[in-house]
Structure formats: structure tokens, C-alpha cells
Amino acid sequence: MKQLAYILALSGLLGCQSTPEKKKEQHAEDSDSTLSCCSNLPDRFAVAGQPAISETTAAKAKLEGMVYIPGGSFTMGGDSIWGRPDEFPHHEVTISPFYMDEHEVTNKQFQAFVVATGYVTTAERKPDWEELKKQVPPGSPKPPEEMLVAASLVFKPTDGPVSLNNPTIWWSWVSGADWRHPEGPGSSLEGRENYPVVHVSWEDAAAYAQWAGKRLPTEAEWEYAARGGHQAIIYPWGNERIHEGQVKANSWDGKFPYENLAKDGFERAAPVKQFAPNGYGLYDMAGNVWEWCADWYRSDYYQTCLTEGITHNPPGPDQPFDPDEPYAQKKVTRGGSFLCNDQYCSGFRVAARMKTSWDTSLNHTGFRCVVSAK
């Protein structure tokens, strides 16, 4: 356990900033916490090489199962109640038309990619310490050799209330956990063909998208699509709180990280298309699994967009930077997951941003793809 705690501490497990309810309900020592059920990991397990995907194997994009998103303009950014600092300032954005997968990429779809290409995911490869140490503060000691194995991060609920300042309590570095084995050795994809693929890093998602003749959405495209053609909404379905009225998404029902009442019918990930779509016909734009976006993460990028007048199809910053972890290279994830709730994360808001290292894989993170219409 000390070795596990060591490697996760090295990971710098930070997350979403505190929500108003969290600040009210947590113990005083946790009131300023920026920790979350959501991942926010630096580039811990980078590998020296990435198996190349030959251009000749790239499939021509098929629009079947994709939804047309008409172009338009919207005000990008957080709401005044739940919004966190990196969701501001509000700025006007214009998006060109594009197509988006109606649901997250499934295990069945990802398996077709692996069979066609022989691709090996990040979680299935042994970490390279020479690459890893480039992404952590100088002088960081090398993790124990037995921890430098092919593995991924798996959520483990606690037995009762715990300090929310220590995510190592509920995240486990599990050898043998990967997209084929979501909970680690002994688990499988049997009966999960239509579940979203998880334990995929950003580079895994980008490789799939390239093979499919698609790409990952920009953060601006993702938020525009999540709003479903509406501006003044907090969630993909509107403004009603997630646990009010009918079940709207797969999220954490209860007290995180130990009590999940599963009122939505699922304790962990759910098959795609279990809940009503948003105004554009997109499923699971809130909850279920976090979704990788194309953009590097910078906490001040919205200010840059406003100051420099970047309004048309913002591509994201040229370089990543997280002031909380300046050595980490992070990509944006969106949409929240089955671990999010209002007491702790509220990651299912359309404007909620998360930051996760490009080479990190977890059992609550997946993706969907887009294709430019013009």
C-alpha cells in the first residue's frame, strides 16, 4: 500500500474545484480543497514510442451513427453559481458545421480498430521512467520497479466517509487493468460491447479517430454541441438539477466516494444511449464517462481568446500549462462521469472543464469523435 500511495502521490491527483455545496458541507480542513472524483493527472507514465498507424489503414469517415451539428455562435463559459475560475471570462465563439458521434465510442467499435491495426493502448504498455521523469518536478525519485508495469487507474469506493483531500484513497493503480479488463484481471468485456470504451489515454483516442477518418472535437465544439442549440442552460437537458425530476444521466447518487444509491440504475458506467438525448440528438453528453477533447489545457485560455479576439473555431492553446502542476502536459476532458455529483464535482455541466494528462487512462474516461462538415 505504501508503494501504491507513493506512485499516486507522485501522480499529483488533483481535480475539480470545490462547488458551493461542497464548501458548505465539508469539514473545515477540506474547505479549500481542489480535489475531486474526477481525474486530473500529470504525464506520469509516458512511453518512449507510439505504435504508428499506417496512413493506408485509415478508414474513410463514415457518417453513420453521427449527428449533424449546424454551425452557429454562442457564449462560451461557466454559469455564475457553479462555474470555476478556468471557465471564465465568457467569450463569444462561432463554430463551423460538423458531425459528431451520437454516443461515446463503444468497446465494440474500439475492438474493431484494434483488430484492424494491432494497436496497443497506453495502459497495456510498460511505463518508461526516462520519459516519465521529464514530466515531473526535478529530483522526483523513481517509483518502485514493481509499480512501473502495464496498468491503469481504477476507482475503488471507500468503506465510509474520508477526507476529500486525498484521492489516493479511492484510486488504485491496478496492474492488468485496461480497455479489455475494466476492473483489472478477472474482469472482461462480456456483455459490455455497447458500453463506452475506457482506460484509453488521449493518444489512444486520437489514434482511433485517425483510423476512423475522424478527429477529436475541440473543446469549443464539444461545449457548443452539448448545449443542443440552447444558450442559457446549465446542463445538456436544461436547468433542472440532475437529481430533480426524472433520471437524466449516469452520475453518482449518494455520498461520494462511499455511498452510491444507483438511482439511475448503474453503479459504474452504463451502456450508451440509456438516457434521453439533448437537443441535437446526442447521448451521454453529461455523466457516464469523461470525454477527451483535442485541446491542450491552459487555465487562462478563455482570457486569451477574449483578449486576442479568437472567436472562430478556437483550436485551443499551442502549449499546455496548469499553474497547479506546471510540469504536467494536460489535455481537456468534458462531460463528467459516473463519479460526479453536485456535492463534489458537478462535472456534468455543459461548461465544466477538466484537465488530465494526455497519457493517463482511467476507468471513467472515454471519448467520441467528430468530422468537419466543410
JSON list of C-alpha atoms in Angstrom, two decimals, residues 149-314:
[
{"chain": "A", "resi": 149, "resn": "VAL", "atom": "CA", "xyz": [4.21, -2.10, -15.09]},
{"chain": "A", "resi": 150, "resn": "ALA", "atom": "CA", "xyz": [1.41, -2.05, -17.62]},
{"chain": "A", "resi": 151, "resn": "ALA", "atom": "CA", "xyz": [-1.52, -0.80, -15.54]},
{"chain": "A", "resi": 152, "resn": "SER", "atom": "CA", "xyz": [-4.27, 1.78, -15.28]},
{"chain": "A", "resi": 153, "resn": "LEU", "atom": "CA", "xyz": [-6.25, 3.65, -12.63]},
{"chain": "A", "resi": 154, "resn": "VAL", "atom": "CA", "xyz": [-9.40, 2.01, -11.27]},
{"chain": "A", "resi": 155, "resn": "PHE", "atom": "CA", "xyz": [-11.91, 3.60, -8.92]},
{"chain": "A", "resi": 156, "resn": "LYS", "atom": "CA", "xyz": [-12.41, 1.79, -5.60]},
{"chain": "A", "resi": 157, "resn": "PRO", "atom": "CA", "xyz": [-15.18, 3.05, -3.29]},
{"chain": "A", "resi": 158, "resn": "THR", "atom": "CA", "xyz": [-14.28, 3.55, 0.34]},
{"chain": "A", "resi": 159, "resn": "ASP", "atom": "CA", "xyz": [-15.99, 1.90, 3.31]},
{"chain": "A", "resi": 160, "resn": "GLY", "atom": "CA", "xyz": [-17.17, 5.21, 4.75]},
{"chain": "A", "resi": 161, "resn": "PRO", "atom": "CA", "xyz": [-16.57, 8.97, 4.85]},
{"chain": "A", "resi": 162, "resn": "VAL", "atom": "CA", "xyz": [-13.00, 10.05, 4.13]},
{"chain": "A", "resi": 163, "resn": "SER", "atom": "CA", "xyz": [-11.14, 13.28, 3.66]},
{"chain": "A", "resi": 164, "resn": "LEU", "atom": "CA", "xyz": [-11.77, 14.51, 0.14]},
{"chain": "A", "resi": 165, "resn": "ASN", "atom": "CA", "xyz": [-8.23, 15.89, 0.06]},
{"chain": "A", "resi": 166, "resn": "ASN", "atom": "CA", "xyz": [-6.65, 12.51, -0.66]},
{"chain": "A", "resi": 167, "resn": "PRO", "atom": "CA", "xyz": [-7.76, 10.84, -3.93]},
{"chain": "A", "resi": 168, "resn": "THR", "atom": "CA", "xyz": [-5.22, 8.05, -3.40]},
{"chain": "A", "resi": 169, "resn": "ILE", "atom": "CA", "xyz": [-7.83, 6.59, -1.07]},
{"chain": "A", "resi": 170, "resn": "TRP", "atom": "CA", "xyz": [-10.25, 5.82, -3.91]},
{"chain": "A", "resi": 171, "resn": "TRP", "atom": "CA", "xyz": [-7.97, 5.45, -6.94]},
{"chain": "A", "resi": 172, "resn": "SER", "atom": "CA", "xyz": [-5.94, 2.25, -7.34]},
{"chain": "A", "resi": 173, "resn": "TRP", "atom": "CA", "xyz": [-3.07, 1.65, -9.75]},
{"chain": "A", "resi": 174, "resn": "VAL", "atom": "CA", "xyz": [-4.11, -1.80, -10.98]},
{"chain": "A", "resi": 175, "resn": "SER", "atom": "CA", "xyz": [-1.72, -3.99, -12.96]},
{"chain": "A", "resi": 176, "resn": "GLY", "atom": "CA", "xyz": [-3.59, -5.62, -15.83]},
{"chain": "A", "resi": 177, "resn": "ALA", "atom": "CA", "xyz": [-6.39, -3.04, -15.92]},
{"chain": "A", "resi": 178, "resn": "ASP", "atom": "CA", "xyz": [-7.00, -1.92, -19.50]},
{"chain": "A", "resi": 179, "resn": "TRP", "atom": "CA", "xyz": [-9.82, -1.46, -22.01]},
{"chain": "A", "resi": 180, "resn": "ARG", "atom": "CA", "xyz": [-10.36, -5.23, -22.19]},
{"chain": "A", "resi": 181, "resn": "HIS", "atom": "CA", "xyz": [-10.32, -5.61, -18.40]},
{"chain": "A", "resi": 182, "resn": "PRO", "atom": "CA", "xyz": [-12.08, -2.53, -16.97]},
{"chain": "A", "resi": 183, "resn": "GLU", "atom": "CA", "xyz": [-11.71, -3.55, -13.30]},
{"chain": "A", "resi": 184, "resn": "GLY", "atom": "CA", "xyz": [-8.44, -5.39, -13.77]},
{"chain": "A", "resi": 185, "resn": "PRO", "atom": "CA", "xyz": [-7.56, -9.09, -14.13]},
{"chain": "A", "resi": 186, "resn": "GLY", "atom": "CA", "xyz": [-10.63, -11.26, -13.88]},
{"chain": "A", "resi": 187, "resn": "SER", "atom": "CA", "xyz": [-12.94, -8.69, -15.48]},
{"chain": "A", "resi": 188, "resn": "SER", "atom": "CA", "xyz": [-13.86, -8.73, -19.15]},
{"chain": "A", "resi": 189, "resn": "LEU", "atom": "CA", "xyz": [-15.98, -7.12, -21.84]},
{"chain": "A", "resi": 190, "resn": "GLU", "atom": "CA", "xyz": [-18.54, -9.91, -21.86]},
{"chain": "A", "resi": 191, "resn": "GLY", "atom": "CA", "xyz": [-21.93, -8.21, -22.05]},
{"chain": "A", "resi": 192, "resn": "ARG", "atom": "CA", "xyz": [-20.30, -4.78, -22.34]},
{"chain": "A", "resi": 193, "resn": "GLU", "atom": "CA", "xyz": [-19.99, -4.49, -26.10]},
{"chain": "A", "resi": 194, "resn": "ASN", "atom": "CA", "xyz": [-22.17, -1.36, -26.08]},
{"chain": "A", "resi": 195, "resn": "TYR", "atom": "CA", "xyz": [-20.54, 0.24, -23.07]},
{"chain": "A", "resi": 196, "resn": "PRO", "atom": "CA", "xyz": [-18.17, 3.17, -23.71]},
{"chain": "A", "resi": 197, "resn": "VAL", "atom": "CA", "xyz": [-14.56, 2.08, -24.04]},
{"chain": "A", "resi": 198, "resn": "VAL", "atom": "CA", "xyz": [-12.50, 3.22, -21.04]},
{"chain": "A", "resi": 199, "resn": "HIS", "atom": "CA", "xyz": [-8.86, 3.03, -19.92]},
{"chain": "A", "resi": 200, "resn": "VAL", "atom": "CA", "xyz": [-7.94, 4.92, -23.09]},
{"chain": "A", "resi": 201, "resn": "SER", "atom": "CA", "xyz": [-5.44, 7.75, -22.98]},
{"chain": "A", "resi": 202, "resn": "TRP", "atom": "CA", "xyz": [-5.64, 10.82, -25.20]},
{"chain": "A", "resi": 203, "resn": "GLU", "atom": "CA", "xyz": [-3.15, 9.27, -27.61]},
{"chain": "A", "resi": 204, "resn": "ASP", "atom": "CA", "xyz": [-5.28, 6.12, -27.80]},
{"chain": "A", "resi": 205, "resn": "ALA", "atom": "CA", "xyz": [-8.38, 8.17, -28.60]},
{"chain": "A", "resi": 206, "resn": "ALA", "atom": "CA", "xyz": [-6.51, 10.22, -31.21]},
{"chain": "A", "resi": 207, "resn": "ALA", "atom": "CA", "xyz": [-5.17, 7.04, -32.86]},
{"chain": "A", "resi": 208, "resn": "TYR", "atom": "CA", "xyz": [-8.69, 5.60, -33.12]},
{"chain": "A", "resi": 209, "resn": "ALA", "atom": "CA", "xyz": [-10.01, 8.85, -34.57]},
{"chain": "A", "resi": 210, "resn": "GLN", "atom": "CA", "xyz": [-7.27, 8.91, -37.21]},
{"chain": "A", "resi": 211, "resn": "TRP", "atom": "CA", "xyz": [-8.02, 5.31, -38.20]},
{"chain": "A", "resi": 212, "resn": "ALA", "atom": "CA", "xyz": [-11.73, 6.10, -38.48]},
{"chain": "A", "resi": 213, "resn": "GLY", "atom": "CA", "xyz": [-11.06, 9.12, -40.68]},
{"chain": "A", "resi": 214, "resn": "LYS", "atom": "CA", "xyz": [-12.31, 11.39, -37.92]},
{"chain": "A", "resi": 215, "resn": "ARG", "atom": "CA", "xyz": [-10.80, 13.59, -35.19]},
{"chain": "A", "resi": 216, "resn": "LEU", "atom": "CA", "xyz": [-11.38, 14.51, -31.59]},
{"chain": "A", "resi": 217, "resn": "PRO", "atom": "CA", "xyz": [-13.64, 17.53, -31.01]},
{"chain": "A", "resi": 218, "resn": "THR", "atom": "CA", "xyz": [-12.21, 20.84, -29.95]},
{"chain": "A", "resi": 219, "resn": "GLU", "atom": "CA", "xyz": [-13.33, 22.00, -26.53]},
{"chain": "A", "resi": 220, "resn": "ALA", "atom": "CA", "xyz": [-15.42, 24.73, -28.14]},
{"chain": "A", "resi": 221, "resn": "GLU", "atom": "CA", "xyz": [-17.12, 22.27, -30.48]},
{"chain": "A", "resi": 222, "resn": "TRP", "atom": "CA", "xyz": [-17.85, 19.95, -27.57]},
{"chain": "A", "resi": 223, "resn": "GLU", "atom": "CA", "xyz": [-19.50, 22.66, -25.46]},
{"chain": "A", "resi": 224, "resn": "TYR", "atom": "CA", "xyz": [-21.46, 24.02, -28.42]},
{"chain": "A", "resi": 225, "resn": "ALA", "atom": "CA", "xyz": [-22.78, 20.52, -29.18]},
{"chain": "A", "resi": 226, "resn": "ALA", "atom": "CA", "xyz": [-23.55, 19.80, -25.51]},
{"chain": "A", "resi": 227, "resn": "ARG", "atom": "CA", "xyz": [-25.80, 22.86, -25.36]},
{"chain": "A", "resi": 228, "resn": "GLY", "atom": "CA", "xyz": [-28.01, 21.28, -28.00]},
{"chain": "A", "resi": 229, "resn": "GLY", "atom": "CA", "xyz": [-28.92, 24.53, -29.71]},
{"chain": "A", "resi": 230, "resn": "HIS", "atom": "CA", "xyz": [-29.66, 26.43, -26.47]},
{"chain": "A", "resi": 231, "resn": "GLN", "atom": "CA", "xyz": [-27.59, 29.13, -24.83]},
{"chain": "A", "resi": 232, "resn": "ALA", "atom": "CA", "xyz": [-28.85, 29.81, -21.31]},
{"chain": "A", "resi": 233, "resn": "ILE", "atom": "CA", "xyz": [-28.67, 26.27, -19.93]},
{"chain": "A", "resi": 234, "resn": "ILE", "atom": "CA", "xyz": [-26.52, 24.67, -17.26]},
{"chain": "A", "resi": 235, "resn": "TYR", "atom": "CA", "xyz": [-26.91, 21.04, -18.35]},
{"chain": "A", "resi": 236, "resn": "PRO", "atom": "CA", "xyz": [-27.49, 19.33, -21.72]},
{"chain": "A", "resi": 237, "resn": "TRP", "atom": "CA", "xyz": [-31.17, 18.85, -20.76]},
{"chain": "A", "resi": 238, "resn": "GLY", "atom": "CA", "xyz": [-31.76, 22.40, -19.43]},
{"chain": "A", "resi": 239, "resn": "ASN", "atom": "CA", "xyz": [-31.56, 23.91, -15.95]},
{"chain": "A", "resi": 240, "resn": "GLU", "atom": "CA", "xyz": [-33.23, 21.34, -13.70]},
{"chain": "A", "resi": 241, "resn": "ARG", "atom": "CA", "xyz": [-30.76, 19.91, -11.19]},
{"chain": "A", "resi": 242, "resn": "ILE", "atom": "CA", "xyz": [-29.53, 16.44, -12.06]},
{"chain": "A", "resi": 243, "resn": "HIS", "atom": "CA", "xyz": [-31.30, 14.65, -9.18]},
{"chain": "A", "resi": 244, "resn": "GLU", "atom": "CA", "xyz": [-34.58, 16.53, -9.56]},
{"chain": "A", "resi": 245, "resn": "GLY", "atom": "CA", "xyz": [-37.44, 15.04, -11.55]},
{"chain": "A", "resi": 246, "resn": "GLN", "atom": "CA", "xyz": [-36.75, 12.18, -13.94]},
{"chain": "A", "resi": 247, "resn": "VAL", "atom": "CA", "xyz": [-33.36, 10.49, -14.20]},
{"chain": "A", "resi": 248, "resn": "LYS", "atom": "CA", "xyz": [-31.30, 12.38, -16.76]},
{"chain": "A", "resi": 249, "resn": "ALA", "atom": "CA", "xyz": [-27.81, 10.90, -16.75]},
{"chain": "A", "resi": 250, "resn": "ASN", "atom": "CA", "xyz": [-25.50, 8.35, -15.18]},
{"chain": "A", "resi": 251, "resn": "SER", "atom": "CA", "xyz": [-23.90, 10.03, -12.17]},
{"chain": "A", "resi": 252, "resn": "TRP", "atom": "CA", "xyz": [-23.05, 9.36, -8.51]},
{"chain": "A", "resi": 253, "resn": "ASP", "atom": "CA", "xyz": [-26.25, 9.06, -6.47]},
{"chain": "A", "resi": 254, "resn": "GLY", "atom": "CA", "xyz": [-25.34, 9.48, -2.81]},
{"chain": "A", "resi": 255, "resn": "LYS", "atom": "CA", "xyz": [-22.32, 10.49, -0.78]},
{"chain": "A", "resi": 256, "resn": "PHE", "atom": "CA", "xyz": [-19.02, 10.30, -2.58]},
{"chain": "A", "resi": 257, "resn": "PRO", "atom": "CA", "xyz": [-16.89, 8.17, -2.50]},
{"chain": "A", "resi": 258, "resn": "TYR", "atom": "CA", "xyz": [-18.58, 5.53, -0.36]},
{"chain": "A", "resi": 259, "resn": "GLU", "atom": "CA", "xyz": [-22.35, 5.56, -0.91]},
{"chain": "A", "resi": 260, "resn": "ASN", "atom": "CA", "xyz": [-23.85, 5.18, -4.36]},
{"chain": "A", "resi": 261, "resn": "LEU", "atom": "CA", "xyz": [-27.59, 4.50, -4.28]},
{"chain": "A", "resi": 262, "resn": "ALA", "atom": "CA", "xyz": [-27.58, 3.91, -8.05]},
{"chain": "A", "resi": 263, "resn": "LYS", "atom": "CA", "xyz": [-30.96, 5.57, -8.56]},
{"chain": "A", "resi": 264, "resn": "ASP", "atom": "CA", "xyz": [-30.07, 5.92, -12.23]},
{"chain": "A", "resi": 265, "resn": "GLY", "atom": "CA", "xyz": [-29.75, 2.14, -12.48]},
{"chain": "A", "resi": 266, "resn": "PHE", "atom": "CA", "xyz": [-25.96, 1.95, -12.67]},
{"chain": "A", "resi": 267, "resn": "GLU", "atom": "CA", "xyz": [-23.21, 1.92, -10.06]},
{"chain": "A", "resi": 268, "resn": "ARG", "atom": "CA", "xyz": [-20.48, 2.41, -12.65]},
{"chain": "A", "resi": 269, "resn": "ALA", "atom": "CA", "xyz": [-20.52, 3.04, -16.41]},
{"chain": "A", "resi": 270, "resn": "ALA", "atom": "CA", "xyz": [-23.72, 2.41, -18.35]},
{"chain": "A", "resi": 271, "resn": "PRO", "atom": "CA", "xyz": [-24.32, 1.21, -21.92]},
{"chain": "A", "resi": 272, "resn": "VAL", "atom": "CA", "xyz": [-24.59, 4.09, -24.35]},
{"chain": "A", "resi": 273, "resn": "LYS", "atom": "CA", "xyz": [-27.98, 5.66, -25.15]},
{"chain": "A", "resi": 274, "resn": "GLN", "atom": "CA", "xyz": [-29.64, 4.80, -21.82]},
{"chain": "A", "resi": 275, "resn": "PHE", "atom": "CA", "xyz": [-30.88, 8.33, -21.19]},
{"chain": "A", "resi": 276, "resn": "ALA", "atom": "CA", "xyz": [-32.66, 10.94, -23.28]},
{"chain": "A", "resi": 277, "resn": "PRO", "atom": "CA", "xyz": [-30.54, 12.80, -25.86]},
{"chain": "A", "resi": 278, "resn": "ASN", "atom": "CA", "xyz": [-30.03, 16.55, -25.90]},
{"chain": "A", "resi": 279, "resn": "GLY", "atom": "CA", "xyz": [-31.48, 18.97, -28.43]},
{"chain": "A", "resi": 280, "resn": "TYR", "atom": "CA", "xyz": [-29.11, 17.83, -31.18]},
{"chain": "A", "resi": 281, "resn": "GLY", "atom": "CA", "xyz": [-29.80, 14.14, -30.59]},
{"chain": "A", "resi": 282, "resn": "LEU", "atom": "CA", "xyz": [-26.52, 13.47, -28.74]},
{"chain": "A", "resi": 283, "resn": "TYR", "atom": "CA", "xyz": [-26.50, 10.92, -25.95]},
{"chain": "A", "resi": 284, "resn": "ASP", "atom": "CA", "xyz": [-24.48, 10.96, -22.71]},
{"chain": "A", "resi": 285, "resn": "MET", "atom": "CA", "xyz": [-23.12, 14.48, -23.06]},
{"chain": "A", "resi": 286, "resn": "ALA", "atom": "CA", "xyz": [-23.42, 14.52, -19.26]},
{"chain": "A", "resi": 287, "resn": "GLY", "atom": "CA", "xyz": [-22.15, 11.79, -16.97]},
{"chain": "A", "resi": 288, "resn": "ASN", "atom": "CA", "xyz": [-21.21, 8.19, -17.80]},
{"chain": "A", "resi": 289, "resn": "VAL", "atom": "CA", "xyz": [-17.56, 8.82, -18.78]},
{"chain": "A", "resi": 290, "resn": "TRP", "atom": "CA", "xyz": [-15.37, 11.87, -19.27]},
{"chain": "A", "resi": 291, "resn": "GLU", "atom": "CA", "xyz": [-14.58, 12.56, -22.93]},
{"chain": "A", "resi": 292, "resn": "TRP", "atom": "CA", "xyz": [-11.23, 13.61, -24.38]},
{"chain": "A", "resi": 293, "resn": "CYS", "atom": "CA", "xyz": [-11.08, 16.81, -26.44]},
{"chain": "A", "resi": 294, "resn": "ALA", "atom": "CA", "xyz": [-8.37, 17.80, -28.89]},
{"chain": "A", "resi": 295, "resn": "ASP", "atom": "CA", "xyz": [-7.20, 20.85, -26.93]},
{"chain": "A", "resi": 296, "resn": "TRP", "atom": "CA", "xyz": [-4.25, 21.28, -24.64]},
{"chain": "A", "resi": 297, "resn": "TYR", "atom": "CA", "xyz": [-5.34, 22.66, -21.28]},
{"chain": "A", "resi": 298, "resn": "ARG", "atom": "CA", "xyz": [-4.48, 26.16, -20.07]},
{"chain": "A", "resi": 299, "resn": "SER", "atom": "CA", "xyz": [-6.34, 27.74, -17.19]},
{"chain": "A", "resi": 300, "resn": "ASP", "atom": "CA", "xyz": [-6.10, 31.19, -18.85]},
{"chain": "A", "resi": 301, "resn": "TYR", "atom": "CA", "xyz": [-7.09, 30.23, -22.39]},
{"chain": "A", "resi": 302, "resn": "TYR", "atom": "CA", "xyz": [-10.52, 31.84, -22.20]},
{"chain": "A", "resi": 303, "resn": "GLN", "atom": "CA", "xyz": [-8.87, 35.13, -21.27]},
{"chain": "A", "resi": 304, "resn": "THR", "atom": "CA", "xyz": [-6.52, 34.73, -24.23]},
{"chain": "A", "resi": 305, "resn": "CYS", "atom": "CA", "xyz": [-9.49, 34.17, -26.54]},
{"chain": "A", "resi": 306, "resn": "LEU", "atom": "CA", "xyz": [-11.19, 37.31, -25.27]},
{"chain": "A", "resi": 307, "resn": "THR", "atom": "CA", "xyz": [-8.05, 39.46, -25.34]},
{"chain": "A", "resi": 308, "resn": "GLU", "atom": "CA", "xyz": [-6.81, 38.33, -28.75]},
{"chain": "A", "resi": 309, "resn": "GLY", "atom": "CA", "xyz": [-10.23, 38.10, -30.36]},
{"chain": "A", "resi": 310, "resn": "ILE", "atom": "CA", "xyz": [-10.06, 34.37, -31.04]},
{"chain": "A", "resi": 311, "resn": "THR", "atom": "CA", "xyz": [-13.70, 33.81, -31.92]},
{"chain": "A", "resi": 312, "resn": "HIS", "atom": "CA", "xyz": [-13.92, 31.48, -34.93]},
{"chain": "A", "resi": 313, "resn": "ASN", "atom": "CA", "xyz": [-13.36, 27.78, -34.20]},
{"chain": "A", "resi": 314, "resn": "PRO", "atom": "CA", "xyz": [-10.91, 28.22, -31.29]}
]
